[in-house]
Coordinates of C-alpha atoms in Angstrom, one line a residue:
M1 CA 130.8 108.6 113.0
T2 CA 131.8 111.8 114.6
A3 CA 129.7 115.0 114.8
T4 CA 132.0 116.6 112.3
A5 CA 131.6 113.8 109.8
F6 CA 127.9 113.9 110.3
E7 CA 127.7 117.6 109.7
E8 CA 129.5 117.0 106.4
R9 CA 126.3 115.2 105.4
G10 CA 124.3 118.3 106.2
V11 CA 122.9 117.4 109.6
S12 CA 123.7 119.1 112.9
P13 CA 123.6 116.5 115.6
G14 CA 121.2 117.3 118.4
G15 CA 122.3 114.6 120.8
A16 CA 124.5 111.5 121.1
W17 CA 125.8 110.1 117.9
H18 CA 127.0 106.5 117.9
A19 CA 127.3 105.5 114.3
R20 CA 130.5 104.5 112.5
Q21 CA 133.1 106.9 111.2
T22 CA 132.9 105.8 107.6
L23 CA 130.7 106.7 104.6
P24 CA 128.8 104.0 102.8
A25 CA 131.1 102.3 100.4
G26 CA 131.3 103.9 96.9
A27 CA 129.9 107.3 97.9
E28 CA 131.4 109.9 95.6
P29 CA 132.2 113.4 96.9
G30 CA 129.6 115.0 94.7
V31 CA 126.9 112.7 96.1
R32 CA 128.1 113.2 99.6
R33 CA 127.7 116.9 99.3
S34 CA 124.1 116.4 98.1
I35 CA 123.0 115.5 101.6
G36 CA 123.9 119.0 102.7
G37 CA 121.5 120.7 100.3
G38 CA 119.9 121.0 96.9
R39 CA 122.9 122.0 94.8
M40 CA 125.0 119.1 93.4
S41 CA 127.0 118.2 90.4
R42 CA 129.2 115.3 89.4
G43 CA 132.5 116.3 87.8
G44 CA 131.2 119.8 87.0
R45 CA 128.1 118.3 85.2
S46 CA 124.6 118.7 86.4
A47 CA 123.0 115.5 87.7
D48 CA 120.2 115.9 85.2
T49 CA 122.6 116.1 82.2
P50 CA 123.3 112.8 80.7
P51 CA 126.9 111.8 79.8
A52 CA 128.1 112.6 76.3
D53 CA 127.9 109.0 75.2
E54 CA 124.2 108.7 76.2
D55 CA 121.8 108.8 73.2
T56 CA 119.8 111.8 74.5
P57 CA 118.7 114.6 72.2
R58 CA 120.4 117.9 73.0
A59 CA 118.5 121.1 72.5
A60 CA 119.2 124.1 70.4
A61 CA 119.3 127.1 72.8
G62 CA 116.9 130.0 72.5
T63 CA 113.4 128.7 71.7
G64 CA 112.0 127.7 75.1
E65 CA 110.1 124.8 73.5
A66 CA 110.0 121.3 75.1
G67 CA 113.5 119.7 74.8
T68 CA 115.3 123.0 74.3
D69 CA 117.1 125.6 76.4
P70 CA 115.7 129.1 76.7
P71 CA 118.1 132.0 76.9
A72 CA 117.4 132.5 80.6
C73 CA 118.9 129.1 81.5
A74 CA 121.3 128.3 78.7
Q75 CA 124.3 129.2 80.8
A76 CA 122.8 128.9 84.3
G77 CA 122.0 125.2 84.3
P78 CA 120.2 122.3 82.5
H79 CA 116.7 122.8 81.2
D80 CA 113.8 120.5 81.8
A81 CA 111.2 120.3 79.0
G82 CA 107.9 121.9 80.0
P83 CA 105.1 124.3 79.0
H84 CA 106.0 127.4 77.1
H85 CA 105.3 130.5 79.2
T86 CA 104.5 134.1 78.3
G87 CA 106.9 136.6 76.9
A88 CA 106.4 138.7 80.1
H89 CA 107.6 135.8 82.1
R90 CA 110.7 135.3 79.9
A91 CA 111.5 139.0 80.2
G92 CA 111.4 138.6 84.0
A93 CA 114.2 136.1 83.7
E94 CA 116.6 139.0 83.2
H95 CA 116.6 139.7 86.9
S96 CA 115.6 137.8 90.0
G97 CA 113.8 140.7 91.7
P98 CA 114.1 142.1 95.2
E99 CA 112.5 139.2 97.0
P100 CA 115.0 137.7 99.4
R101 CA 116.6 134.5 98.2
V102 CA 115.6 132.5 101.2
A103 CA 111.9 133.4 100.5
R104 CA 112.3 132.5 96.8
R105 CA 113.9 129.2 97.7
E106 CA 111.1 128.3 100.0
R107 CA 108.5 129.3 97.3
L108 CA 110.2 127.1 94.8
L109 CA 110.3 124.2 97.2
A110 CA 106.7 124.6 98.2
T111 CA 105.6 124.9 94.6
A112 CA 107.6 121.8 93.5
T113 CA 106.1 119.9 96.4
E114 CA 102.6 120.7 95.2
L115 CA 103.3 119.9 91.6
F116 CA 105.3 116.7 92.2
T117 CA 102.4 115.4 94.3
T118 CA 99.7 116.4 91.9
R119 CA 101.2 116.1 88.4
G120 CA 104.1 113.7 89.3
Y121 CA 107.8 114.4 89.2
P122 CA 108.4 113.2 85.6
A123 CA 105.6 115.5 84.3
T124 CA 106.8 118.6 86.1
S125 CA 109.4 120.7 84.4
V126 CA 111.6 123.5 85.7
E127 CA 109.6 125.9 83.6
R128 CA 106.4 124.8 85.1
I129 CA 107.7 125.2 88.6
C130 CA 108.9 128.7 87.8
G131 CA 105.7 129.7 86.1
T132 CA 103.5 128.4 88.9
A133 CA 105.7 130.1 91.5
H134 CA 105.8 133.3 89.4
L135 CA 109.5 133.4 89.4
P136 CA 112.0 133.7 86.5
L137 CA 114.2 130.7 85.5
R138 CA 117.2 132.6 86.8
A139 CA 115.8 132.5 90.3
F140 CA 115.6 128.7 90.1
Y141 CA 119.1 128.2 88.9
E142 CA 120.4 130.5 91.6
E143 CA 119.2 127.9 94.1
F144 CA 119.3 124.6 92.3
E145 CA 121.5 123.2 89.5
S146 CA 118.7 121.0 88.2
R147 CA 115.2 119.7 88.8
E148 CA 117.0 116.6 90.2
S149 CA 118.8 118.6 92.8
L150 CA 115.6 120.3 93.9
L151 CA 114.1 116.8 94.5
I152 CA 117.1 115.9 96.5
A153 CA 116.6 119.0 98.6
L154 CA 113.0 118.0 99.3
H155 CA 114.0 114.5 100.3
N156 CA 116.8 115.9 102.4
G157 CA 114.4 118.1 104.4
V158 CA 112.4 115.1 105.5
A159 CA 115.5 112.8 106.0
R160 CA 117.2 115.4 108.1
A161 CA 114.1 116.0 110.2
G162 CA 113.9 112.3 111.0
M163 CA 117.6 112.0 111.9
E164 CA 117.6 115.2 114.0
A165 CA 114.5 114.2 115.9
T166 CA 116.1 110.8 116.7
L167 CA 119.3 112.4 117.8
T168 CA 117.4 115.0 119.9
V169 CA 115.5 112.3 121.8
L170 CA 118.7 110.4 122.4
G171 CA 120.2 113.6 123.8
D172 CA 117.9 113.2 126.8
P173 CA 120.1 112.3 129.8
A174 CA 117.5 109.8 130.9
L175 CA 118.1 107.7 127.8
E176 CA 121.9 107.6 128.0
S177 CA 121.7 104.6 130.3
A178 CA 118.3 103.3 129.3
A179 CA 117.6 99.8 128.1
A180 CA 117.6 99.2 124.3
R181 CA 113.8 98.7 124.3
V182 CA 113.3 102.1 125.8
R183 CA 115.7 103.8 123.5
I184 CA 114.3 102.2 120.4
T185 CA 110.7 103.0 121.4
A186 CA 111.7 106.7 121.9
M187 CA 113.6 106.8 118.6
G188 CA 110.8 105.2 116.7
R189 CA 108.1 107.6 117.9
A190 CA 110.3 110.6 117.4
Y191 CA 111.3 109.5 113.9
V192 CA 107.7 108.8 112.7
E193 CA 106.4 112.0 114.1
A194 CA 109.1 114.0 112.3
V195 CA 108.9 112.3 108.8
T196 CA 105.1 112.2 108.7
D197 CA 104.6 115.8 109.8
A198 CA 103.6 116.9 106.2
A199 CA 101.9 114.3 104.1
A200 CA 103.0 115.7 100.7
A201 CA 106.6 116.0 101.8
T202 CA 106.5 112.4 103.2
R203 CA 105.1 111.1 99.9
I204 CA 107.9 112.8 97.9
A205 CA 110.6 111.5 100.3
F206 CA 109.4 107.9 100.5
V207 CA 107.5 107.3 97.2
D208 CA 108.1 109.8 94.4
I209 CA 111.9 109.8 94.9
V210 CA 112.2 106.1 93.9
G211 CA 113.4 105.7 90.4
A212 CA 113.8 109.5 89.8
G213 CA 117.3 109.2 88.4
R214 CA 120.8 107.9 89.1
A215 CA 122.0 110.8 91.3
V216 CA 118.8 110.9 93.3
E217 CA 119.0 107.1 93.8
E218 CA 122.6 107.4 95.0
H219 CA 121.5 110.1 97.4
R220 CA 118.7 108.0 98.7
L221 CA 121.0 105.0 99.2
L222 CA 123.5 107.1 101.0
W223 CA 120.9 108.1 103.5
R224 CA 119.9 104.4 103.9
G225 CA 123.5 103.5 104.5
L226 CA 123.8 106.2 107.1
W227 CA 120.7 104.8 108.9
S228 CA 122.0 101.3 108.7
D229 CA 125.2 102.3 110.3
F230 CA 123.4 104.2 113.0
L231 CA 121.1 101.3 113.9
T232 CA 124.0 98.9 113.8
A233 CA 125.8 101.0 116.4
E234 CA 122.6 100.9 118.5
A235 CA 122.6 97.1 118.2
E236 CA 126.3 97.0 119.2
R237 CA 125.5 99.0 122.3
A238 CA 122.8 96.5 123.2
V239 CA 125.2 93.7 122.7
A240 CA 127.8 95.3 124.9
R241 CA 125.2 95.7 127.7
G242 CA 124.2 92.1 127.4
E243 CA 120.7 92.9 126.3
V244 CA 120.7 91.0 123.0
P245 CA 122.7 88.0 121.6
A246 CA 126.1 88.8 120.4
R247 CA 126.4 88.7 116.6
D248 CA 126.9 90.9 113.5
Y249 CA 123.8 92.9 113.1
S250 CA 124.9 95.0 110.1
L251 CA 122.9 93.0 107.4
A252 CA 119.9 92.9 109.7
M253 CA 120.0 96.6 110.0
V254 CA 120.2 97.0 106.2
A255 CA 117.0 95.0 106.1
L256 CA 115.4 96.9 108.9
T257 CA 116.2 100.2 107.2
G258 CA 114.6 99.1 104.0
A259 CA 111.5 97.7 105.8
S260 CA 111.1 100.9 107.7
N261 CA 111.2 103.0 104.5
E262 CA 108.6 100.7 102.9
L263 CA 106.4 101.0 106.0
V264 CA 106.4 104.8 105.8
A265 CA 105.8 104.6 102.0
H266 CA 102.8 102.3 102.6
W267 CA 101.5 104.7 105.2
T268 CA 101.6 107.6 102.7
R269 CA 99.4 105.6 100.3
H270 CA 97.0 104.4 103.0
S271 CA 97.2 107.1 105.7
A272 CA 93.4 107.1 106.0
S273 CA 93.4 103.5 106.9
F274 CA 95.8 103.6 109.9
S275 CA 97.3 106.2 112.1
R276 CA 100.8 107.6 112.6
E277 CA 100.7 106.0 116.0
L278 CA 100.1 102.5 114.5
L279 CA 102.8 103.2 112.0
A280 CA 105.2 103.9 114.9
D281 CA 104.1 100.8 116.8
E282 CA 104.8 98.6 113.8
L283 CA 108.2 100.2 113.1
I284 CA 109.2 99.7 116.7
H285 CA 107.9 96.1 116.6
H286 CA 110.2 95.3 113.7
A287 CA 113.2 96.9 115.3
L288 CA 112.8 95.0 118.6
A289 CA 112.1 91.8 116.8
T290 CA 115.2 92.2 114.7
L291 CA 117.2 92.5 117.8
G292 CA 115.5 89.6 119.4
I293 CA 114.3 91.6 122.4
A294 CA 111.7 89.5 124.2
G295 CA 108.3 91.1 124.7
G296 CA 108.9 93.8 122.1
D297 CA 105.5 93.5 120.3
G298 CA 105.4 97.2 119.4
S299 CA 101.8 97.5 120.5
A300 CA 100.4 100.4 122.5
A301 CA 100.1 98.1 125.4
G302 CA 103.6 96.9 125.1
T303 CA 106.1 99.5 124.0
R304 CA 104.3 102.5 125.5
A305 CA 104.0 100.8 128.8
D306 CA 107.8 100.1 128.7
E307 CA 108.8 103.7 127.8
G308 CA 109.4 104.6 131.4
N309 CA 111.3 101.5 132.4

């Protein structure tokens, strides 16, 4: 995968990039664009809006009650059922105010993060997000096409941080000719440090996003495919250098990617029980074991001692 192809997925490479030049099979253009940010639609339709043949009640615009579209969002985007807010708040929807859009977007993301991790994603409506953030609905739909696209943006922030941290550490000239064990150890530590930087964001990206809807799931699987390709390329590099047995590692890396995601998800649920360092050790252990690298036990006494070799 070239740097240009990678940037199309919304990530600016910070170092060497060795993955393949193909998207995961079946990735549709609308879903591909979702990696670049929070706005997405499929065929002109919001990701939250069910197809016409789905048996989903449609709302009569104008009431603002659960299951209906208030005037502020009837034309701007789909409405998520939620609590009814005050008339003063609805009046504010007539304009977005002087606050810079970047600041409004950050406020919406921060508010959604808090609500998703306390109330849960299914129980948090667009109206509640706007009410809690003290912003009109119009401000929301200027940034996101739907609640689903906001969730994608939150996941994207964590996913991009992990990938960019990995690429940055690989950009170190000392790692260009390093052994696979050293590279994997460095990547694993950089990745874990990046994706666990904020506990609430980590929970959303690795726990709450699962089962949040078709478009969100396609976005999540697209990132998993990207990581699988990236790790397969690292395995092929190790094969070419004679460090690991020659074989097709693509399926092994699919399994490793899934296991890594579940390890981080487990950490978010039990972070008081084990440290980020132990999480990194275990992730590195799995990666080295998958490649069949001897002595790669992932422990502090093992991988950390090998980092300079």
